[in-house]
C-alpha positions as protocol buffer text, in pm:
chain_id: "A"
residue {
  index: 1
  type: MET
  ca { x: -2641 y: -8214 z: 8087 }
}
residue {
  index: 2
  type: THR
  ca { x: -2720 y: -7856 z: 8083 }
}
residue {
  index: 3
  type: ALA
  ca { x: -3075 y: -7730 z: 8178 }
}
residue {
  index: 4
  type: PRO
  ca { x: -3277 y: -7585 z: 7839 }
}
residue {
  index: 5
  type: PRO
  ca { x: -3277 y: -7254 z: 7775 }
}
residue {
  index: 6
  type: ALA
  ca { x: -3484 y: -7003 z: 7912 }
}
residue {
  index: 7
  type: PRO
  ca { x: -3780 y: -6875 z: 7726 }
}
residue {
  index: 8
  type: GLU
  ca { x: -3655 y: -6540 z: 7711 }
}
residue {
  index: 9
  type: ARG
  ca { x: -3308 y: -6642 z: 7612 }
}
residue {
  index: 10
  type: LEU
  ca { x: -3469 y: -6833 z: 7319 }
}
residue {
  index: 11
  type: ARG
  ca { x: -3691 y: -6546 z: 7211 }
}
residue {
  index: 12
  type: THR
  ca { x: -3369 y: -6326 z: 7211 }
}
residue {
  index: 13
  type: ARG
  ca { x: -3209 y: -6581 z: 6939 }
}
residue {
  index: 14
  type: TRP
  ca { x: -3494 y: -6570 z: 6724 }
}
residue {
  index: 15
  type: LEU
  ca { x: -3488 y: -6196 z: 6733 }
}
residue {
  index: 16
  type: VAL
  ca { x: -3134 y: -6178 z: 6630 }
}
residue {
  index: 17
  type: LEU
  ca { x: -3159 y: -6472 z: 6358 }
}
residue {
  index: 18
  type: ALA
  ca { x: -3454 y: -6242 z: 6214 }
}
residue {
  index: 19
  type: VAL
  ca { x: -3232 y: -5934 z: 6205 }
}
residue {
  index: 20
  type: LEU
  ca { x: -2933 y: -6100 z: 6058 }
}
residue {
  index: 21
  type: CYS
  ca { x: -3178 y: -6239 z: 5778 }
}
residue {
  index: 22
  type: LEU
  ca { x: -3310 y: -5905 z: 5741 }
}
residue {
  index: 23
  type: ALA
  ca { x: -2979 y: -5755 z: 5701 }
}
residue {
  index: 24
  type: GLU
  ca { x: -2878 y: -6046 z: 5436 }
}
residue {
  index: 25
  type: LEU
  ca { x: -3184 y: -5963 z: 5257 }
}
residue {
  index: 26
  type: VAL
  ca { x: -3114 y: -5628 z: 5206 }
}
residue {
  index: 27
  type: VAL
  ca { x: -2727 y: -5707 z: 5092 }
}
residue {
  index: 28
  type: VAL
  ca { x: -2886 y: -5993 z: 4829 }
}
residue {
  index: 29
  type: LEU
  ca { x: -3142 y: -5722 z: 4699 }
}
residue {
  index: 30
  type: ASP
  ca { x: -2899 y: -5463 z: 4647 }
}
residue {
  index: 31
  type: HIS
  ca { x: -2680 y: -5719 z: 4455 }
}
residue {
  index: 32
  type: THR
  ca { x: -2981 y: -5799 z: 4244 }
}
residue {
  index: 33
  type: VAL
  ca { x: -3075 y: -5480 z: 4142 }
}
residue {
  index: 34
  type: LEU
  ca { x: -2686 y: -5399 z: 4021 }
}
residue {
  index: 35
  type: ASN
  ca { x: -2679 y: -5703 z: 3845 }
}
residue {
  index: 36
  type: VAL
  ca { x: -3029 y: -5624 z: 3660 }
}
residue {
  index: 37
  type: ALA
  ca { x: -2908 y: -5267 z: 3609 }
}
residue {
  index: 38
  type: ILE
  ca { x: -2534 y: -5384 z: 3464 }
}
residue {
  index: 39
  type: PRO
  ca { x: -2657 y: -5400 z: 3082 }
}
residue {
  index: 40
  type: THR
  ca { x: -2808 y: -5069 z: 3084 }
}
residue {
  index: 41
  type: LEU
  ca { x: -2477 y: -4925 z: 3247 }
}
residue {
  index: 42
  type: THR
  ca { x: -2260 y: -5105 z: 3036 }
}
residue {
  index: 43
  type: ALA
  ca { x: -2470 y: -4956 z: 2714 }
}
residue {
  index: 44
  type: GLU
  ca { x: -2513 y: -4573 z: 2883 }
}
residue {
  index: 45
  type: LEU
  ca { x: -2125 y: -4570 z: 2986 }
}
residue {
  index: 46
  type: GLY
  ca { x: -1999 y: -4767 z: 2694 }
}
residue {
  index: 47
  type: ALA
  ca { x: -1801 y: -4952 z: 2917 }
}
residue {
  index: 48
  type: ASP
  ca { x: -1592 y: -5280 z: 2872 }
}
residue {
  index: 49
  type: THR
  ca { x: -1574 y: -5618 z: 3054 }
}
residue {
  index: 50
  type: ALA
  ca { x: -1301 y: -5484 z: 3304 }
}
residue {
  index: 51
  type: GLN
  ca { x: -1470 y: -5134 z: 3340 }
}
residue {
  index: 52
  type: VAL
  ca { x: -1794 y: -5334 z: 3463 }
}
residue {
  index: 53
  type: GLN
  ca { x: -1608 y: -5569 z: 3657 }
}
residue {
  index: 54
  type: TRP
  ca { x: -1486 y: -5214 z: 3849 }
}
residue {
  index: 55
  type: ILE
  ca { x: -1810 y: -5091 z: 3860 }
}
residue {
  index: 56
  type: ILE
  ca { x: -1935 y: -5407 z: 4048 }
}
residue {
  index: 57
  type: ASN
  ca { x: -1633 y: -5433 z: 4280 }
}
residue {
  index: 58
  type: ALA
  ca { x: -1640 y: -5035 z: 4371 }
}
residue {
  index: 59
  type: TYR
  ca { x: -2003 y: -5108 z: 4449 }
}
residue {
  index: 60
  type: ALA
  ca { x: -1966 y: -5383 z: 4656 }
}
residue {
  index: 61
  type: LEU
  ca { x: -1683 y: -5240 z: 4857 }
}
residue {
  index: 62
  type: SER
  ca { x: -1878 y: -4892 z: 4940 }
}
residue {
  index: 63
  type: GLN
  ca { x: -2167 y: -5136 z: 5025 }
}
residue {
  index: 64
  type: ALA
  ca { x: -1946 y: -5327 z: 5271 }
}
residue {
  index: 65
  type: GLY
  ca { x: -1800 y: -5028 z: 5433 }
}
residue {
  index: 66
  type: LEU
  ca { x: -2127 y: -4880 z: 5503 }
}
residue {
  index: 67
  type: LEU
  ca { x: -2266 y: -5214 z: 5619 }
}
residue {
  index: 68
  type: LEU
  ca { x: -2009 y: -5205 z: 5879 }
}
residue {
  index: 69
  type: ALA
  ca { x: -2032 y: -4850 z: 5971 }
}
residue {
  index: 70
  type: ALA
  ca { x: -2399 y: -4941 z: 6014 }
}
residue {
  index: 71
  type: GLY
  ca { x: -2361 y: -5239 z: 6217 }
}
residue {
  index: 72
  type: SER
  ca { x: -2137 y: -5037 z: 6449 }
}
residue {
  index: 73
  type: ALA
  ca { x: -2357 y: -4733 z: 6501 }
}
residue {
  index: 74
  type: ALA
  ca { x: -2642 y: -4969 z: 6577 }
}
């Protein structure tokens, strides 16, 4: 059997988990804001279903790229 992890290592694991949860919370909040804004965007831009899908996909793609860049910078 292996020895239990040292308290410092255990604290580091919890810190990493907290940072990951915070990053995921930001992503979920961004997508929630986008979903709330879809009816307004559709009305203001006069977009049809295909154009709304393009808006959502472009937003998700740009957010993913920025998230990867920010992760690399951190």
